[in-house]
Short mmCIF file of C-alpha atoms in Angstrom, two decimals:
data_model
loop_
_atom_site.label_atom_id
_atom_site.label_comp_id
_atom_site.label_asym_id
_atom_site.label_seq_id
_atom_site.Cartn_x
_atom_site.Cartn_y
_atom_site.Cartn_z
CA UNK A 174 27.63 33.41 8.61
CA UNK A 175 28.17 29.95 7.06
CA UNK A 176 31.52 31.46 5.65
CA UNK A 177 32.53 31.18 9.25
CA UNK A 178 32.67 27.74 9.81
CA UNK A 179 33.68 27.90 13.32
CA UNK A 180 30.19 28.55 14.05
CA UNK A 181 29.70 24.80 13.61
CA UNK A 182 30.79 23.99 16.96
CA UNK A 183 28.47 26.60 18.30
CA UNK A 184 25.08 25.88 16.91
CA UNK A 185 23.15 23.33 15.19
CA UNK A 186 24.75 23.91 11.73
CA UNK A 187 26.38 21.38 9.64
CA UNK A 188 30.47 21.19 9.37
CA UNK A 189 32.34 21.17 6.34
CA UNK A 190 32.43 17.11 6.62
CA UNK A 191 28.34 17.45 7.14
CA UNK A 192 28.68 16.74 10.75
CA UNK A 193 26.64 18.31 13.54
CA UNK A 194 28.82 19.26 16.49
CA UNK A 195 26.43 20.66 18.79
CA UNK A 196 24.72 16.97 18.58
CA UNK A 197 27.80 15.04 19.30
CA UNK A 198 28.85 17.32 22.26
CA UNK A 199 25.29 16.77 23.69
CA UNK A 200 26.18 13.09 23.24
CA UNK A 201 29.27 13.72 25.42
CA UNK A 202 27.75 15.87 28.19
CA UNK A 203 25.20 13.24 28.40
CA UNK A 204 27.62 10.57 28.93
CA UNK A 205 29.90 12.01 31.17
CA UNK A 206 28.13 14.83 33.26
CA UNK A 207 26.68 12.91 35.95
CA UNK A 208 29.22 10.03 35.75
CA UNK A 209 27.05 7.42 35.97
CA UNK A 210 26.15 4.58 33.93
CA UNK A 211 22.53 3.22 33.36
CA UNK A 212 21.33 -0.45 31.78
CA UNK A 213 17.87 -1.08 30.66
CA UNK A 214 16.99 -4.53 29.76
CA UNK A 215 13.79 -6.44 28.73
CA UNK A 216 12.76 -10.25 29.35
CA UNK A 217 9.70 -12.17 28.35
CA UNK A 218 7.29 -10.36 30.83
CA UNK A 219 9.17 -7.79 32.41
CA UNK A 220 11.57 -4.68 31.83
CA UNK A 221 14.20 -3.65 34.28
CA UNK A 222 16.72 -0.37 34.57
CA UNK A 223 19.32 -0.22 36.88
CA UNK A 224 21.51 2.74 38.04
CA UNK A 225 23.49 4.02 40.93
CA UNK A 226 22.12 6.61 43.34
CA UNK A 227 25.12 8.53 43.64
CA UNK A 228 24.55 11.35 46.35
CA UNK A 229 26.66 14.02 46.54
CA UNK A 230 26.56 14.76 50.28
CA UNK A 231 26.06 13.35 53.39
CA UNK A 232 23.67 16.04 54.17
CA UNK A 233 21.46 15.37 51.10
CA UNK A 234 18.16 13.37 51.33
CA UNK A 235 18.85 10.59 49.49
CA UNK A 236 15.25 9.85 47.95
CA UNK A 237 15.45 13.28 46.25
CA UNK A 238 18.56 12.09 43.98
CA UNK A 239 17.23 9.79 41.13
CA UNK A 240 17.64 9.26 37.50
CA UNK A 241 14.65 6.67 37.38
CA UNK A 242 11.20 8.26 36.72
CA UNK A 243 7.62 7.23 36.48
CA UNK A 244 6.27 8.86 32.94
CA UNK A 245 2.81 7.20 33.55
CA UNK A 246 1.71 4.65 35.95
CA UNK A 247 2.84 2.28 33.21
CA UNK A 248 5.97 3.40 31.55
CA UNK A 249 8.86 4.25 33.26
CA UNK A 250 12.15 6.04 32.31
CA UNK A 251 15.98 5.81 33.13
CA UNK A 252 17.19 9.36 31.95
CA UNK A 253 21.28 9.65 32.22
CA UNK A 254 22.82 12.86 31.66
CA UNK A 255 22.58 16.59 32.83
CA UNK A 256 20.05 16.04 35.60
CA UNK A 257 18.45 19.68 34.95
CA UNK A 258 18.10 18.56 31.24
CA UNK A 259 16.66 15.14 32.52
CA UNK A 260 13.73 16.65 34.55
CA UNK A 261 12.98 19.08 31.25
CA UNK A 262 12.67 16.20 29.25
CA UNK A 263 10.82 13.76 31.72
CA UNK A 264 8.17 16.66 32.54
CA UNK A 265 7.80 16.85 28.79
CA UNK A 266 7.11 12.97 28.32
CA UNK A 267 4.50 13.27 31.11
CA UNK A 268 2.85 15.81 29.41
CA UNK A 269 2.69 13.96 25.86
CA UNK A 270 1.79 10.95 27.76
CA UNK A 271 -1.43 12.49 29.26
CA UNK A 272 -1.92 14.63 26.04
CA UNK A 273 -2.36 11.72 24.08
CA UNK A 274 -4.38 9.75 26.45
CA UNK A 275 -6.59 12.78 26.87
CA UNK A 276 -6.75 12.79 22.82
CA UNK A 277 -7.31 9.52 21.90
CA UNK A 278 -8.68 7.73 25.09
CA UNK A 279 -5.98 5.03 25.64
CA UNK A 280 -2.74 4.83 27.48
CA UNK A 281 0.25 5.70 25.01
CA UNK A 282 2.31 2.95 23.84
CA UNK A 283 5.80 3.16 24.88
CA UNK A 284 7.15 3.07 21.35
CA UNK A 285 4.86 6.08 20.47
CA UNK A 286 5.97 7.87 23.38
CA UNK A 287 9.80 7.15 22.69
CA UNK A 288 9.16 8.35 18.87
CA UNK A 289 7.26 11.54 20.07
CA UNK A 290 10.24 12.48 22.17
CA UNK A 291 13.01 11.53 19.48
CA UNK A 292 10.96 14.07 17.23
CA UNK A 293 11.16 16.89 19.80
CA UNK A 294 14.69 16.01 20.19
CA UNK A 295 15.34 16.22 16.44
CA UNK A 296 13.96 20.15 16.63
CA UNK A 297 16.55 21.29 18.69
CA UNK A 298 19.37 19.72 16.13
CA UNK A 299 17.61 21.54 13.38
CA UNK A 300 16.99 25.05 14.72
CA UNK A 301 19.78 27.06 16.19
CA UNK A 302 17.64 28.55 18.73
CA UNK A 303 17.56 25.86 21.27
CA UNK A 304 20.46 23.50 22.17
CA UNK A 305 19.98 19.58 22.32
CA UNK A 306 19.23 18.43 25.47
CA UNK A 307 22.20 16.23 27.23
CA UNK A 308 19.88 13.63 27.88
CA UNK A 309 19.73 9.65 26.89
CA UNK A 310 16.28 8.70 27.80
CA UNK A 311 15.37 4.75 28.28
CA UNK A 312 11.78 4.26 28.36
CA UNK A 313 10.68 1.09 29.39
CA UNK A 314 7.05 -0.25 29.51
CA UNK A 315 4.80 -3.33 28.56
CA UNK A 316 3.33 -2.63 25.03
CA UNK A 317 -0.24 -4.49 24.88
CA UNK A 318 0.65 -6.39 21.56
CA UNK A 319 4.43 -6.23 21.46
CA UNK A 320 4.99 -7.37 25.22
CA UNK A 321 7.84 -5.81 27.47
CA UNK A 322 9.58 -2.80 25.24
CA UNK A 323 13.07 -1.13 26.09
CA UNK A 324 13.48 2.15 23.81
CA UNK A 325 16.45 4.33 23.95
CA UNK A 326 16.34 7.97 22.86
CA UNK A 327 19.24 10.01 22.38
CA UNK A 328 20.03 13.73 21.68
CA UNK A 329 20.02 13.51 18.08
CA UNK A 330 16.84 12.36 17.84
CA UNK A 331 17.50 8.59 17.03
CA UNK A 332 15.56 6.05 18.98
CA UNK A 333 15.57 2.17 18.35
CA UNK A 334 13.96 -0.69 20.46
CA UNK A 335 16.35 -2.91 22.07
CA UNK A 336 16.34 -6.20 24.10
CA UNK A 337 19.14 -4.69 26.30
CA UNK A 338 21.05 -1.35 26.40
CA UNK A 339 23.30 0.82 28.35
CA UNK A 340 23.93 4.63 28.51
CA UNK A 341 26.52 6.91 30.31
CA UNK A 342 29.79 6.94 31.65
CA UNK A 343 30.80 3.06 31.10
CA UNK A 344 28.27 2.52 28.09
CA UNK A 345 30.60 0.42 26.44
CA UNK A 346 31.85 -1.65 28.99
CA UNK A 347 28.46 -2.35 29.53
CA UNK A 348 27.06 -2.94 26.36
CA UNK A 349 29.99 -5.66 25.79
CA UNK A 350 28.57 -7.58 28.75
CA UNK A 351 25.08 -7.64 27.36
CA UNK A 352 25.97 -8.33 23.84
CA UNK A 353 27.64 -11.45 24.95
CA UNK A 354 24.49 -12.52 26.69
CA UNK A 355 21.97 -11.56 24.23
CA UNK A 356 21.20 -15.04 23.06
CA UNK A 357 19.90 -15.66 26.44
CA UNK A 358 16.96 -12.88 26.19
CA UNK A 359 14.01 -14.27 24.46
CA UNK A 360 12.42 -13.20 21.22
CA UNK B 87 9.90 27.00 12.28
CA UNK B 88 9.99 30.37 12.12
CA UNK B 89 9.32 30.69 15.83
CA UNK B 90 13.19 30.62 16.56
CA UNK B 91 14.82 33.71 18.16
CA UNK B 92 17.52 33.95 14.82
CA UNK B 93 15.40 36.06 12.25
CA UNK B 94 18.17 35.48 9.89
CA UNK B 95 18.98 32.79 7.54
CA UNK B 96 22.17 30.53 8.47
CA UNK B 97 22.67 29.29 4.95
CA UNK B 98 24.02 32.50 3.24
CA UNK B 99 26.22 32.82 0.35
CA UNK B 100 30.11 32.57 0.46
CA UNK B 101 32.45 34.73 -1.18
CA UNK B 102 32.40 32.55 -4.47
CA UNK B 103 28.48 32.20 -4.63
CA UNK B 104 28.23 28.95 -2.90
CA UNK B 105 25.40 27.77 -0.24
CA UNK B 106 28.17 25.93 2.03
CA UNK B 107 25.38 24.83 4.21
CA UNK B 108 23.58 22.94 1.29
CA UNK B 109 27.04 21.50 0.35
CA UNK B 110 27.85 20.12 4.10
CA UNK B 111 24.44 18.85 4.13
CA UNK B 112 25.17 16.99 1.00
CA UNK B 113 28.37 15.69 2.59
CA UNK B 114 26.25 14.41 5.24
CA UNK B 115 24.19 12.56 2.89
CA UNK B 116 27.21 10.98 1.17
CA UNK B 117 28.22 9.48 4.71
CA UNK B 118 24.77 7.84 4.97
CA UNK B 119 23.93 4.11 4.09
CA UNK B 120 23.50 3.55 0.79
CA UNK B 121 19.87 3.36 -0.84
CA UNK B 122 18.62 3.11 -4.59
CA UNK B 123 15.56 2.90 -6.89
CA UNK B 124 15.00 1.51 -10.27
CA UNK B 125 11.66 2.47 -12.40
CA UNK B 126 11.02 -0.53 -14.47
CA UNK B 127 8.04 -0.46 -17.09
CA UNK B 128 5.80 -2.00 -14.88
CA UNK B 129 6.72 -0.89 -11.32
CA UNK B 130 9.47 0.85 -9.19
CA UNK B 131 11.46 -0.46 -6.68
CA UNK B 132 13.58 1.16 -3.77
CA UNK B 133 16.03 -0.70 -1.57
CA UNK B 134 18.58 0.16 1.39
CA UNK B 135 20.57 -2.07 3.89
CA UNK B 136 19.33 -2.64 7.19
CA UNK B 137 22.37 -2.52 9.41
CA UNK B 138 22.50 -1.92 13.23
CA UNK B 139 25.33 -0.94 15.42
CA UNK B 140 24.87 -3.93 17.93
CA UNK B 141 22.79 -7.33 18.02
CA UNK B 142 20.93 -5.96 20.88
CA UNK B 143 18.94 -3.78 18.62
CA UNK B 144 15.14 -5.20 17.91
CA UNK B 145 15.18 -4.50 14.44
CA UNK B 146 12.13 -6.26 13.10
CA UNK B 147 9.61 -3.56 12.95
CA UNK B 148 12.11 -0.25 12.46
CA UNK B 149 12.03 0.70 8.72
CA UNK B 150 13.80 3.30 6.63
CA UNK B 151 11.58 2.59 3.62
CA UNK B 152 8.06 4.42 4.08
CA UNK B 153 4.84 4.35 2.87
CA UNK B 154 3.61 7.81 2.20
CA UNK B 155 0.21 7.13 0.57
CA UNK B 156 -1.01 3.92 -0.94
CA UNK B 157 1.11 4.03 -3.99
CA UNK B 158 4.20 5.90 -3.06
CA UNK B 159 6.92 5.72 -0.46
CA UNK B 160 10.01 7.17 0.35
CA UNK B 161 13.92 6.09 1.32
CA UNK B 162 16.83 8.38 2.35
CA UNK B 163 20.31 8.41 3.12
CA UNK B 164 21.50 10.58 5.54
CA UNK B 165 20.35 11.93 9.21
CA UNK B 166 17.70 9.77 9.95
CA UNK B 167 15.63 12.15 12.60
CA UNK B 168 15.28 14.54 9.67
CA UNK B 169 14.10 11.94 7.54
CA UNK B 170 11.15 11.31 10.13
CA UNK B 171 10.39 15.08 9.78
CA UNK B 172 9.81 15.29 6.04
CA UNK B 173 7.86 11.61 6.30
CA UNK B 174 5.48 13.21 8.62
CA UNK B 175 5.32 16.58 6.40
CA UNK B 176 4.48 14.19 3.49
CA UNK B 177 2.09 12.02 5.00
CA UNK B 178 0.12 15.11 6.36
CA UNK B 179 0.10 16.81 2.92
CA UNK B 180 -1.07 13.93 1.05
CA UNK B 181 -3.94 13.54 3.46
CA UNK B 182 -4.65 17.15 2.98
CA UNK B 183 -4.68 16.68 -0.68
CA UNK B 184 -7.03 13.63 -0.31
CA UNK B 185 -9.22 15.83 1.78
CA UNK B 186 -9.44 18.60 -0.85
CA UNK B 187 -9.70 16.53 -3.84
CA UNK B 188 -10.94 13.07 -3.04
CA UNK B 189 -8.01 11.64 -5.14
CA UNK B 190 -4.55 10.14 -3.82
CA UNK B 191 -1.92 13.08 -4.25
CA UNK B 192 0.16 12.10 -7.38
CA UNK B 193 3.89 11.39 -6.95
CA UNK B 194 5.17 14.44 -8.80
CA UNK B 195 2.71 16.52 -6.61
CA UNK B 196 4.49 14.93 -3.38
CA UNK B 197 7.76 15.38 -4.45
CA UNK B 198 7.17 19.19 -5.19
CA UNK B 199 5.84 19.64 -1.87
CA UNK B 200 8.55 17.90 -0.14
CA UNK B 201 11.23 19.57 -2.16
CA UNK B 202 9.65 22.81 -0.95
CA UNK B 203 9.74 22.42 2.38
CA UNK B 204 13.42 21.40 2.17
CA UNK B 205 14.23 24.57 0.39
CA UNK B 206 12.67 26.66 2.77
CA UNK B 207 14.73 25.24 5.57
CA UNK B 208 17.63 26.63 3.45
CA UNK B 209 16.46 29.68 3.53
CA UNK B 210 14.56 30.60 6.72
CA UNK B 211 15.67 32.11 9.87
CA UNK B 212 17.36 30.03 12.43
CA UNK B 213 17.27 26.42 10.92
CA UNK B 214 19.66 24.47 8.98
CA UNK B 215 18.89 22.37 6.05
CA UNK B 216 17.75 18.51 6.31
CA UNK B 217 20.83 16.31 6.42
CA UNK B 218 18.82 13.79 3.75
CA UNK B 219 18.18 13.22 0.08
CA UNK B 220 15.13 11.09 -0.56
CA UNK B 221 14.52 8.71 -3.25
CA UNK B 222 10.72 8.55 -4.09
CA UNK B 223 9.22 6.01 -5.47
CA UNK B 224 5.52 5.58 -6.71
CA UNK B 225 2.49 4.99 -9.36
CA UNK B 226 0.01 7.64 -10.32
CA UNK B 227 -3.70 6.59 -11.54
CA UNK B 228 -2.35 6.63 -14.88
CA UNK B 229 0.13 3.60 -14.49
CA UNK B 230 3.41 5.32 -15.01
CA UNK B 231 6.11 4.11 -12.67
CA UNK B 232 8.04 7.12 -11.25
CA UNK B 233 11.34 7.39 -9.36
CA UNK B 234 12.31 10.78 -7.98
CA UNK B 235 15.40 12.09 -6.10
CA UNK B 236 15.25 15.07 -3.69
CA UNK B 237 18.28 16.81 -2.34
CA UNK B 238 19.07 18.64 0.85
CA UNK B 239 18.66 21.71 -1.51
CA UNK B 240 15.28 21.18 -2.48
CA UNK B 241 16.41 20.29 -6.07
CA UNK B 242 14.55 17.45 -7.27
CA UNK B 243 15.34 15.05 -10.52
CA UNK B 244 13.44 12.22 -12.15
CA UNK B 245 15.29 9.05 -12.53
CA UNK B 246 15.26 5.72 -14.52
CA UNK B 247 17.86 4.29 -11.90
CA UNK B 248 19.77 5.96 -9.21
CA UNK B 249 21.67 5.47 -5.84
CA UNK B 250 22.14 7.75 -3.04
CA UNK B 251 24.41 7.68 0.06
CA UNK B 252 28.11 5.92 0.56
CA UNK B 253 29.35 4.48 -2.56
CA UNK B 254 26.59 5.69 -4.71
CA UNK B 255 29.15 6.49 -7.44
CA UNK B 256 29.94 2.82 -7.88
CA UNK B 257 26.32 1.75 -7.27
CA UNK B 258 25.22 4.31 -10.18
CA UNK B 259 27.59 3.10 -12.37
CA UNK B 260 26.62 -0.74 -11.89
CA UNK B 261 23.06 0.39 -12.73
CA UNK B 262 23.67 2.17 -15.67
CA UNK B 263 25.41 -0.83 -17.08
CA UNK B 264 22.72 -3.17 -16.12
CA UNK B 265 19.75 -0.67 -16.82
CA UNK B 266 17.39 -1.60 -19.70
CA UNK B 267 14.56 0.45 -20.97
CA UNK B 268 12.26 -2.34 -21.44
CA UNK B 269 13.35 -3.62 -17.82
CA UNK B 270 10.64 -5.52 -16.12
CA UNK B 271 9.89 -5.19 -12.25
CA UNK B 272 11.15 -8.64 -11.67
CA UNK B 273 14.66 -7.91 -13.12
CA UNK B 274 14.66 -4.51 -11.51
CA UNK B 275 14.17 -6.14 -7.96
CA UNK B 276 17.10 -8.68 -8.93
CA UNK B 277 19.48 -5.97 -10.24
CA UNK B 278 18.54 -3.49 -7.20
CA UNK B 279 19.56 -6.48 -4.83
CA UNK B 280 22.87 -7.17 -6.90
CA UNK B 281 23.83 -3.41 -6.89
CA UNK B 282 23.04 -3.32 -2.94
CA UNK B 283 25.46 -6.41 -2.63
CA UNK B 284 28.23 -4.60 -4.59
CA UNK B 285 29.04 -2.32 -1.06
CA UNK B 286 27.51 -4.62 1.23
CA UNK B 287 29.88 -5.98 4.06
CA UNK B 288 29.12 -9.54 5.12
CA UNK B 289 26.24 -12.19 3.99
CA UNK B 290 22.93 -10.25 2.54
CA UNK B 291 19.78 -11.98 3.60
CA UNK B 292 15.86 -11.01 4.19
CA UNK B 293 16.73 -9.54 7.56
CA UNK B 294 19.37 -7.11 6.78
CA UNK B 295 18.00 -5.41 3.52
CA UNK B 296 14.59 -3.54 3.08
CA UNK B 297 12.99 -3.43 -0.15
CA UNK B 298 9.83 -1.21 -0.94
CA UNK B 299 7.88 -2.15 -4.22
CA UNK B 300 5.09 -0.63 -6.22
CA UNK B 301 3.59 -2.41 -9.17
CA UNK B 302 1.19 -1.15 -11.98
CA UNK B 303 -0.54 -4.31 -11.45
CA UNK B 304 -2.21 -3.14 -8.38
CA UNK B 305 -0.68 0.19 -7.81
CA UNK B 306 0.13 -0.41 -4.31
CA UNK B 307 3.12 0.49 -2.36
CA UNK B 308 4.51 -2.06 -0.10
CA UNK B 309 7.31 -3.62 1.76
CA UNK B 310 8.75 -6.96 0.94
CA UNK B 311 8.50 -9.26 3.90
CA UNK B 312 11.99 -10.87 5.00
CA UNK B 313 10.69 -14.11 3.19
CA UNK B 314 10.23 -12.48 -0.17
CA UNK B 315 13.66 -10.87 0.06
CA UNK B 316 15.20 -14.03 0.60
CA UNK B 317 13.36 -15.94 -2.25
CA UNK B 318 14.58 -13.09 -4.30
CA UNK B 319 17.94 -13.46 -3.01
CA UNK B 320 17.91 -17.37 -3.45
CA UNK B 321 17.01 -16.68 -7.20
CA UNK B 322 19.71 -14.08 -7.67
CA UNK B 323 22.30 -16.34 -6.80
#
């Protein structure tokens, strides 16, 4: 099968250059699927997430349309991408957070949850049986020791803490605006 | 891993007898950020750069160099998420070893078991090889400093000094010229920094490089702080 390198566009195997096309396509889907742009930002004692609420039809109940979710009472998430995949990822995140609290007796720190979601996302990039989810999650919460945190998890399984970040259709433009103002974000 | 719906291997032999998925995985490694290691007579140093795509990233606590046991650590070149899987498995296996033998898992054993996992992913059903090469640094109870490289195929090699990732050919040539069998850890750290500088774009400082060191004097693997790295850089100038 690896002889036929056309499969590298269909499942999670390497291309001749060492790229993972399925993962790259998942990124594209996450950016353009909903046409939304999401922004997450932290300050000295608060985190903020912002995105558009695009109600597709006048008859749709507006409150049922949302890309902003609670994972626990202390951790929130802005999930951009294909909404069904977002729902799936959020449900898993809620389970992981609840399981952590059950096992260890304290609330899951945002960074630990982000790492767990990233590790779960990585499995889909290495195993052929499931495609990567077309979701970029921006997890926000206040860590007991480190203060407010914004962590972005992508379809590849990368995750990084950010002072401020954006995802979705206008990710680059939004990031440019944030980068110009990075100095005004406290350490 | 074996629970996928694909019960056949994705890595299969080509007509010419090659395992192309492994070769492609090596290409993914060669596209990754440079990492290098040097084994001195009294310790081992591993180092890599720490560059993020944006000034918005809070990079202080993000680290590519990771301790696996008290006396050994990994660094990598290639696909970051795959690396995390290997770090987790290696830590678990080291802990299981300790539970059974009440001794720290020796570096060579750690390398063998990690390499074995990487080989499994080149043969098992429905999975692709890991897109990382690892550099493993550590000192066992016998006080001998060890540096190993593990490739996506699961092959491993012991090295006196080596580099992986982008620009590894130049880095290895540089190391070959400067390496001496009687090199001490302090010299090795300086040489590692000089080698990193060869391929580095911009100014190196304590915040955009990572260095992991294990010294014979205390046998503990630790990451240098940004201040310590800056001191070494100032000395090297």
